[in-house]
């Protein structure tokens, strides 16, 4: 009887994942409240510590205090650890701990990993997680090396290495938290090394680990054939093709829109030459896909640009990666369904493959729930804040929070505590 009752009380995979995140956030909050976690004397207030721990673990990037000046080296290290755990996933980090102890994962633990990464099959899930961890560390390491080209000569060896490692992890995990000061990467708006390194890290992580493995497997298979140069995009799985195509379209469309809309804005890209404007526009388009870094003031964007960027933030990145949002494949699937309906068709197809009704229903529910949270949060913040706060800025902040992006129209630190709780 007791055994059956215990079985009924066992947590589901989703509950385990949720509790894991809550546990990491709680631990991070406690560590950030310690006196030596703050640069000045005394520990951080509870809500500042909680907001920062939540933002770092959920790889969002919104902050109430400037990370570079408010937190000590210990506090910044805690934040970096939370970002890495949030980017890899709490469950994957727990699996890494088991790997280091040479402990075999039980069936229950494998099921939780499958749920956490949205894997279609249980078989090979442990091997996939190993590849994710190794691949993440390798790409972050490479990113740190490229950042070091700029930061080590500028800040010295120790500080330059620390800055390189911190920003490589933050960029790859799509957190967008920096330790360069209040202006984020604005001081490097025309620096190609910092811009391109950040863009590559964001895109590589935002495209999803499953796409990584599919592309690598397809290339490996092509090289085993007699004519390896004939590798074709069509050999990829439908998910990979849809994720890559949608990502490229959204990045290109976003860069073109920002370039045109902000071309003459002196407070954003108006003072740059054409090449610099193109690079800044590309960076802005990529960073709205849940990264959170910026190279010019987000508060100075035109209203139409803020609204367009809010849409990009809501869509987010691809499944199986570190990005947030409702996901590129979900967005693409709903667009295809709308086109099918407009043409009078019944079955939604993509590249010769039929999209199941179950997948469509899941995607539709994800978008509707996310949109409901977005609108509810926006209304709540507008109700809590004075009329002087612009509606478009509140929309920008709530879209950034829902999409776990971290871009801010210079508003989050100025919000009242109740509004900051809404964003959390």
Short mmCIF file of C-alpha atoms in Angstrom, two decimals:
data_model
loop_
_atom_site.label_atom_id
_atom_site.label_comp_id
_atom_site.label_asym_id
_atom_site.label_seq_id
_atom_site.Cartn_x
_atom_site.Cartn_y
_atom_site.Cartn_z
CA UNK A 1 0.00 0.00 0.00
CA UNK A 2 2.77 2.45 1.01
CA UNK A 3 4.78 1.52 -2.08
CA UNK A 4 1.84 2.22 -4.39
CA UNK A 5 1.16 5.50 -2.63
CA UNK A 6 4.83 6.52 -3.07
CA UNK A 7 4.65 5.72 -6.78
CA UNK A 8 1.62 7.96 -7.14
CA UNK A 9 3.50 10.80 -5.44
CA UNK A 10 6.56 10.62 -7.69
CA UNK A 11 7.25 13.86 -9.52
CA UNK A 12 6.84 14.12 -13.26
CA UNK A 13 9.77 15.06 -15.50
CA UNK A 14 8.42 18.59 -15.93
CA UNK A 15 8.08 19.03 -12.17
CA UNK A 16 11.65 17.82 -11.63
CA UNK A 17 12.97 20.29 -14.21
CA UNK A 18 10.95 23.14 -12.68
CA UNK A 19 12.06 22.33 -9.14
CA UNK A 20 15.66 22.06 -10.34
CA UNK A 21 15.54 25.59 -11.74
CA UNK A 22 13.86 26.89 -8.58
CA UNK A 23 16.52 25.24 -6.44
CA UNK A 24 19.38 26.77 -8.46
CA UNK A 25 17.72 30.21 -8.32
CA UNK A 26 17.27 29.91 -4.55
CA UNK A 27 20.92 28.92 -4.05
CA UNK A 28 22.08 31.72 -6.34
CA UNK A 29 19.98 34.24 -4.41
CA UNK A 30 21.53 33.17 -1.09
CA UNK A 31 25.06 33.38 -2.49
CA UNK A 32 24.45 36.83 -4.00
CA UNK A 33 23.11 38.11 -0.66
CA UNK A 34 26.41 37.33 1.07
CA UNK A 35 28.35 40.49 2.09
CA UNK A 36 31.36 39.67 -0.09
CA UNK A 37 29.21 39.14 -3.20
CA UNK A 38 28.73 42.89 -3.51
CA UNK A 39 31.46 45.37 -4.45
CA UNK A 40 30.42 47.81 -1.70
CA UNK A 41 30.00 47.01 1.97
CA UNK A 42 26.97 44.95 2.95
CA UNK A 43 25.04 42.27 1.13
CA UNK A 44 22.66 42.86 -1.73
CA UNK A 45 18.94 43.38 -0.98
CA UNK A 46 16.84 40.24 -1.34
CA UNK A 47 14.93 41.38 -4.44
CA UNK A 48 18.08 42.50 -6.30
CA UNK A 49 19.74 39.16 -5.52
CA UNK A 50 16.61 37.21 -6.49
CA UNK A 51 16.11 39.17 -9.72
CA UNK A 52 19.76 38.70 -10.74
CA UNK A 53 19.76 34.98 -9.89
CA UNK A 54 16.52 34.47 -11.82
CA UNK A 55 17.77 36.42 -14.83
CA UNK A 56 21.09 34.55 -14.90
CA UNK A 57 19.63 31.05 -14.42
CA UNK A 58 16.92 31.65 -17.02
CA UNK A 59 19.64 33.20 -19.27
CA UNK A 60 17.53 36.31 -19.69
CA UNK A 61 19.91 39.19 -19.05
CA UNK A 62 17.65 41.85 -17.56
CA UNK A 63 19.27 43.39 -14.49
CA UNK A 64 18.35 45.80 -11.71
CA UNK A 65 21.99 46.65 -10.88
CA UNK A 66 24.99 47.08 -13.16
CA UNK A 67 26.86 43.76 -13.10
CA UNK A 68 30.29 45.34 -13.63
CA UNK A 69 30.18 47.78 -10.73
CA UNK A 70 27.62 46.41 -8.27
CA UNK A 71 28.92 42.85 -7.83
CA UNK A 72 32.34 41.78 -6.60
CA UNK A 73 34.53 39.19 -8.32
CA UNK A 74 32.81 36.52 -6.21
CA UNK A 75 29.37 37.82 -7.15
CA UNK A 76 30.28 37.88 -10.84
CA UNK A 77 31.60 34.31 -10.57
CA UNK A 78 28.29 33.19 -9.03
CA UNK A 79 26.42 34.90 -11.88
CA UNK A 80 28.68 33.21 -14.44
CA UNK A 81 28.01 29.82 -12.83
CA UNK A 82 24.25 30.43 -12.92
CA UNK A 83 24.45 31.41 -16.59
CA UNK A 84 26.37 28.24 -17.46
CA UNK A 85 23.92 26.05 -15.52
CA UNK A 86 20.95 27.79 -17.12
CA UNK A 87 22.45 27.54 -20.60
CA UNK A 88 23.31 23.86 -20.40
CA UNK A 89 20.21 23.05 -18.37
CA UNK A 90 19.98 22.12 -14.71
CA UNK A 91 19.36 18.47 -15.54
CA UNK A 92 22.33 18.29 -17.94
CA UNK A 93 24.58 19.77 -15.25
CA UNK A 94 23.32 17.14 -12.81
CA UNK A 95 24.10 14.50 -15.45
CA UNK A 96 27.62 15.95 -15.79
CA UNK A 97 28.06 15.46 -12.04
CA UNK A 98 27.05 11.80 -12.42
CA UNK A 99 29.46 11.41 -15.36
CA UNK A 100 32.34 12.73 -13.25
CA UNK A 101 31.44 10.22 -10.53
CA UNK A 102 31.30 7.45 -13.19
CA UNK A 103 27.72 6.73 -12.10
CA UNK A 104 25.32 5.16 -14.59
CA UNK A 105 22.11 7.08 -15.22
CA UNK A 106 18.94 5.19 -14.41
CA UNK A 107 15.94 5.00 -16.75
CA UNK A 108 14.08 7.66 -14.77
CA UNK A 109 16.97 10.09 -15.08
CA UNK A 110 17.25 9.43 -18.83
CA UNK A 111 13.55 10.22 -19.26
CA UNK A 112 14.03 13.54 -17.46
CA UNK A 113 16.96 14.36 -19.78
CA UNK A 114 14.83 13.49 -22.80
CA UNK A 115 12.10 15.83 -21.55
CA UNK A 116 14.60 18.62 -20.79
CA UNK A 117 16.09 18.58 -24.30
CA UNK A 118 12.90 17.72 -26.16
CA UNK A 119 14.60 14.70 -27.72
CA UNK A 120 12.38 12.50 -29.87
CA UNK A 121 13.98 9.23 -28.75
CA UNK A 122 15.17 7.95 -25.41
CA UNK A 123 17.91 5.86 -26.99
CA UNK A 124 21.23 7.69 -27.19
CA UNK A 125 20.12 10.50 -24.87
CA UNK A 126 23.15 10.07 -22.59
CA UNK A 127 25.55 10.21 -25.53
CA UNK A 128 23.78 13.31 -26.82
CA UNK A 129 24.12 15.07 -23.45
CA UNK A 130 27.84 14.22 -23.38
CA UNK A 131 28.24 15.75 -26.84
CA UNK A 132 26.26 18.85 -25.78
CA UNK A 133 28.51 19.42 -22.77
CA UNK A 134 31.75 18.85 -24.68
CA UNK A 135 30.57 20.92 -27.66
CA UNK A 136 29.50 23.77 -25.40
CA UNK A 137 32.85 23.92 -23.62
CA UNK A 138 34.77 23.77 -26.90
CA UNK A 139 32.77 26.55 -28.57
CA UNK A 140 32.88 28.73 -25.45
CA UNK A 141 36.64 28.17 -25.27
CA UNK A 142 37.07 29.18 -28.90
CA UNK A 143 34.91 32.26 -28.30
CA UNK A 144 37.04 33.22 -25.28
CA UNK A 145 40.19 32.99 -27.44
CA UNK A 146 38.74 35.36 -30.04
CA UNK A 147 37.53 37.79 -27.36
CA UNK A 148 41.02 37.70 -25.83
CA UNK A 149 42.42 39.20 -29.04
CA UNK A 150 40.63 42.41 -28.05
CA UNK A 151 40.33 42.23 -24.26
CA UNK A 152 43.84 41.07 -23.22
CA UNK A 153 45.72 43.97 -24.91
CA UNK A 154 43.07 46.37 -23.60
CA UNK A 155 42.69 45.20 -19.98
CA UNK A 156 45.82 43.17 -19.28
CA UNK A 157 46.29 39.40 -19.05
CA UNK A 158 44.27 38.41 -15.96
CA UNK A 159 41.42 40.86 -16.39
CA UNK A 160 41.37 40.35 -20.15
CA UNK A 161 41.11 36.55 -19.78
CA UNK A 162 38.33 36.93 -17.19
CA UNK A 163 36.40 39.30 -19.48
CA UNK A 164 36.91 36.92 -22.41
CA UNK A 165 35.66 33.85 -20.53
CA UNK A 166 32.69 35.66 -18.96
CA UNK A 167 31.42 37.14 -22.22
CA UNK A 168 32.01 33.94 -24.20
CA UNK A 169 29.84 31.98 -21.76
CA UNK A 170 27.24 34.75 -21.56
CA UNK A 171 27.03 35.07 -25.36
CA UNK A 172 26.89 31.32 -26.04
CA UNK A 173 24.26 30.76 -23.35
CA UNK A 174 22.28 33.69 -24.79
CA UNK A 175 22.30 35.44 -21.40
CA UNK A 176 23.46 38.88 -22.54
CA UNK A 177 24.86 39.80 -19.12
CA UNK A 178 28.15 41.69 -19.42
CA UNK A 179 30.77 43.09 -17.05
CA UNK A 180 31.87 45.99 -19.25
CA UNK A 181 29.62 48.61 -17.66
CA UNK A 182 26.21 50.18 -18.21
CA UNK A 183 26.67 50.57 -21.98
CA UNK A 184 27.16 46.84 -22.66
CA UNK A 185 29.10 46.43 -25.95
CA UNK A 186 28.40 49.99 -27.14
CA UNK A 187 32.10 50.77 -26.88
CA UNK A 188 32.75 48.06 -29.48
CA UNK A 189 29.96 48.97 -31.92
CA UNK A 190 32.41 49.22 -34.82
CA UNK A 191 34.85 46.54 -33.60
CA UNK A 192 34.62 43.56 -36.02
CA UNK A 193 36.35 41.07 -33.67
CA UNK A 194 33.92 41.60 -30.78
CA UNK A 195 30.88 41.90 -33.07
CA UNK A 196 31.53 38.82 -35.20
CA UNK A 197 32.60 36.67 -32.23
CA UNK A 198 29.43 37.57 -30.35
CA UNK A 199 27.23 37.02 -33.42
CA UNK A 200 28.72 33.57 -34.09
CA UNK A 201 28.35 32.46 -30.47
CA UNK A 202 24.73 33.62 -30.35
CA UNK A 203 23.79 31.98 -33.67
CA UNK A 204 25.59 28.69 -32.93
CA UNK A 205 23.84 28.25 -29.60
CA UNK A 206 20.49 29.63 -30.76
CA UNK A 207 20.25 27.26 -33.73
CA UNK A 208 19.98 24.26 -31.37
CA UNK A 209 22.19 21.30 -30.50
CA UNK A 210 20.06 18.90 -32.54
CA UNK A 211 20.82 20.93 -35.67
CA UNK A 212 24.53 20.80 -34.80
CA UNK A 213 24.54 17.03 -34.65
CA UNK A 214 22.42 16.64 -37.77
CA UNK A 215 24.71 18.90 -39.83
CA UNK A 216 27.87 17.19 -38.53
CA UNK A 217 26.43 13.72 -39.19
CA UNK A 218 25.36 14.74 -42.69
CA UNK A 219 28.79 16.22 -43.52
CA UNK A 220 30.53 13.13 -42.12
CA UNK A 221 28.33 10.90 -44.24
CA UNK A 222 29.06 13.01 -47.33
CA UNK A 223 32.82 12.68 -46.85
CA UNK A 224 32.49 8.92 -46.69
CA UNK A 225 31.06 8.91 -50.21
CA UNK A 226 33.01 9.11 -53.44
CA UNK A 227 32.04 12.72 -54.13
CA UNK A 228 32.12 14.55 -50.79
CA UNK A 229 31.72 17.97 -52.44
CA UNK A 230 28.19 17.00 -53.32
CA UNK A 231 26.95 17.49 -49.77
CA UNK A 232 23.44 18.79 -50.06
CA UNK A 233 21.26 20.80 -47.72
CA UNK A 234 18.42 18.44 -48.59
CA UNK A 235 20.08 15.58 -46.68
CA UNK A 236 19.27 17.27 -43.37
CA UNK A 237 16.24 16.38 -41.31
CA UNK A 238 13.11 18.50 -41.69
CA UNK A 239 13.61 20.08 -38.25
CA UNK A 240 17.15 21.20 -39.12
CA UNK A 241 16.15 22.60 -42.50
CA UNK A 242 13.22 24.49 -41.03
CA UNK A 243 15.33 25.89 -38.16
CA UNK A 244 18.16 27.03 -40.44
CA UNK A 245 15.93 28.58 -43.12
CA UNK A 246 13.75 30.41 -40.59
CA UNK A 247 16.80 31.65 -38.68
CA UNK A 248 18.44 33.03 -41.84
CA UNK A 249 15.21 34.74 -42.96
CA UNK A 250 14.57 36.34 -39.55
CA UNK A 251 18.17 37.56 -39.18
CA UNK A 252 18.22 39.01 -42.70
CA UNK A 253 14.79 40.63 -42.32
CA UNK A 254 15.69 42.06 -38.93
CA UNK A 255 18.99 43.51 -40.15
CA UNK A 256 17.34 45.07 -43.21
CA UNK A 257 14.55 46.61 -41.13
CA UNK A 258 16.92 48.10 -38.52
CA UNK A 259 19.25 49.41 -41.24
CA UNK A 260 16.38 51.23 -43.00
CA UNK A 261 14.44 52.39 -39.92
CA UNK A 262 17.47 53.62 -37.96
CA UNK A 263 19.63 54.81 -40.87
CA UNK A 264 19.36 58.49 -39.98
CA UNK A 265 18.88 58.17 -36.21
CA UNK A 266 21.88 59.96 -34.63
CA UNK A 267 21.27 58.23 -31.29
CA UNK A 268 21.64 54.71 -32.72
CA UNK A 269 23.48 54.09 -36.04
CA UNK A 270 23.06 57.46 -37.74
CA UNK A 271 26.63 58.58 -37.05
CA UNK A 272 28.26 55.45 -38.53
CA UNK A 273 29.43 54.86 -42.08
CA UNK A 274 27.53 52.40 -44.29
CA UNK A 275 29.64 49.36 -43.44
CA UNK A 276 29.41 50.06 -39.72
CA UNK A 277 25.65 50.58 -40.00
CA UNK A 278 25.30 47.18 -41.68
CA UNK A 279 27.35 45.50 -38.94
CA UNK A 280 25.41 47.22 -36.15
CA UNK A 281 22.09 46.34 -37.80
CA UNK A 282 23.15 42.69 -38.16
CA UNK A 283 24.24 42.61 -34.52
CA UNK A 284 20.92 44.08 -33.38
CA UNK A 285 18.96 41.55 -35.43
CA UNK A 286 20.96 38.63 -34.01
CA UNK A 287 20.90 39.82 -30.41
CA UNK A 288 17.10 40.14 -30.40
CA UNK A 289 17.00 36.37 -30.90
CA UNK A 290 17.42 36.05 -27.07
CA UNK A 291 21.01 37.23 -26.51
CA UNK A 292 20.60 40.61 -24.81
CA UNK A 293 23.89 42.36 -25.70
CA UNK A 294 23.63 45.67 -27.53
CA UNK A 295 26.00 48.02 -29.35
CA UNK A 296 23.78 51.12 -29.24
CA UNK A 297 21.11 52.48 -26.88
CA UNK A 298 17.90 50.47 -27.04
CA UNK A 299 15.93 53.30 -25.49
CA UNK A 300 16.90 55.53 -28.45
CA UNK A 301 15.37 53.20 -31.06
CA UNK A 302 12.41 54.52 -33.04
CA UNK A 303 9.07 53.15 -31.89
CA UNK A 304 8.59 51.07 -35.02
CA UNK A 305 12.00 49.49 -34.44
CA UNK A 306 11.14 48.65 -30.84
CA UNK A 307 7.89 47.01 -31.94
CA UNK A 308 9.64 45.01 -34.68
CA UNK A 309 12.39 43.90 -32.27
CA UNK A 310 9.70 42.88 -29.76
CA UNK A 311 8.27 40.51 -32.39
CA UNK A 312 11.74 39.03 -32.99
CA UNK A 313 12.25 38.60 -29.24
CA UNK A 314 8.90 36.86 -28.91
CA UNK A 315 9.82 34.39 -31.68
CA UNK A 316 13.27 33.69 -30.21
CA UNK A 317 15.65 30.95 -31.31
CA UNK A 318 15.38 27.28 -32.25
CA UNK A 319 14.47 24.29 -30.05
CA UNK A 320 17.15 22.23 -28.33
CA UNK A 321 19.51 25.18 -27.79
CA UNK A 322 20.05 27.92 -25.23
CA UNK A 323 17.65 30.42 -26.81
CA UNK A 324 14.19 31.32 -25.55
CA UNK A 325 11.03 32.54 -27.24
CA UNK A 326 8.28 30.44 -28.81
CA UNK A 327 10.94 29.03 -31.23
CA UNK A 328 11.61 29.48 -34.91
CA UNK A 329 10.17 26.10 -35.94
CA UNK A 330 6.90 26.81 -34.12
CA UNK A 331 6.63 30.19 -35.84
CA UNK A 332 7.40 28.66 -39.26
CA UNK A 333 4.90 25.85 -38.71
CA UNK A 334 2.10 28.31 -37.87
CA UNK A 335 2.93 30.44 -40.91
CA UNK A 336 2.79 27.34 -43.13
CA UNK A 337 -0.54 26.38 -41.57
CA UNK A 338 -1.95 29.85 -42.31
CA UNK A 339 -0.77 29.64 -45.93
CA UNK A 340 -2.35 26.18 -46.28
CA UNK A 341 -5.65 27.45 -44.85
CA UNK A 342 -5.62 30.54 -47.11
CA UNK A 343 -5.18 28.26 -50.13
CA UNK A 344 -8.08 26.09 -49.04
CA UNK A 345 -5.95 23.09 -48.17
CA UNK A 346 -6.33 20.69 -45.25
CA UNK A 347 -2.91 19.18 -44.59
CA UNK A 348 0.03 21.42 -43.65
CA UNK A 349 3.12 20.36 -45.57
CA UNK A 350 6.74 21.49 -45.49
CA UNK A 351 9.33 20.34 -48.05
CA UNK A 352 7.25 17.35 -49.01
CA UNK A 353 6.59 16.29 -45.40
CA UNK A 354 3.23 16.48 -43.66
CA UNK A 355 3.15 18.27 -40.30
CA UNK A 356 1.00 16.31 -37.89
CA UNK A 357 -2.06 17.82 -36.25
CA UNK A 358 -0.56 17.03 -32.83
CA UNK A 359 2.52 19.15 -33.60
CA UNK A 360 0.34 22.00 -34.83
CA UNK A 361 -1.80 21.89 -31.69
CA UNK A 362 1.29 21.89 -29.46
CA UNK A 363 2.79 24.84 -31.34
CA UNK A 364 -0.48 26.77 -31.26
CA UNK A 365 -0.83 26.23 -27.51
CA UNK A 366 2.77 27.35 -26.90
CA UNK A 367 2.23 30.58 -28.82
CA UNK A 368 -1.13 31.33 -27.19
CA UNK A 369 0.15 30.72 -23.65
CA UNK A 370 3.28 32.80 -24.28
CA UNK A 371 1.20 35.59 -25.82
CA UNK A 372 -1.21 35.51 -22.87
CA UNK A 373 1.70 35.81 -20.43
CA UNK A 374 3.20 38.62 -22.52
CA UNK A 375 -0.01 40.65 -22.65
CA UNK A 376 -0.88 40.01 -19.00
CA UNK A 377 2.60 41.07 -17.90
CA UNK A 378 2.46 44.20 -20.04
CA UNK A 379 -0.91 45.23 -18.61
CA UNK A 380 0.31 44.53 -15.06
CA UNK A 381 3.44 46.69 -15.47
CA UNK A 382 1.44 49.51 -17.10
CA UNK A 383 -0.99 49.41 -14.17
CA UNK A 384 1.84 49.56 -11.64
CA UNK A 385 3.86 52.31 -13.31
CA UNK A 386 2.99 56.02 -13.72
CA UNK A 387 1.57 57.35 -16.98
CA UNK A 388 4.95 58.89 -17.83
CA UNK A 389 6.30 55.43 -18.71
CA UNK A 390 5.87 54.84 -22.45
CA UNK A 391 3.74 51.85 -23.45
CA UNK A 392 6.19 50.82 -26.19
CA UNK A 393 9.02 50.67 -23.62
CA UNK A 394 6.95 48.43 -21.36
CA UNK A 395 6.15 46.20 -24.34
CA UNK A 396 9.86 46.03 -25.09
CA UNK A 397 10.72 44.97 -21.51
CA UNK A 398 7.99 42.34 -21.22
CA UNK A 399 8.81 40.87 -24.66
CA UNK A 400 12.43 40.71 -23.54
CA UNK A 401 11.43 38.92 -20.33
CA UNK A 402 9.06 36.43 -21.98
CA UNK A 403 11.59 35.66 -24.72
CA UNK A 404 14.43 35.51 -22.13
CA UNK A 405 16.34 38.04 -24.20
CA UNK A 406 17.61 40.67 -21.76
CA UNK A 407 17.46 43.75 -23.98
CA UNK A 408 16.11 46.77 -22.16
CA UNK A 409 14.87 50.18 -23.26
CA UNK A 410 16.74 51.59 -20.21
CA UNK A 411 13.64 50.87 -18.14
CA UNK A 412 14.08 47.80 -15.89
CA UNK A 413 16.32 49.42 -13.22
CA UNK A 414 13.83 52.33 -12.96
CA UNK A 415 10.74 50.17 -12.48
CA UNK A 416 9.12 49.77 -9.09
CA UNK A 417 9.74 46.54 -7.19
CA UNK A 418 6.29 45.17 -8.04
CA UNK A 419 6.96 45.61 -11.78
CA UNK A 420 10.34 43.92 -11.41
CA UNK A 421 8.60 40.98 -9.75
CA UNK A 422 6.26 40.78 -12.76
CA UNK A 423 9.28 40.62 -15.08
CA UNK A 424 10.81 37.85 -12.94
#
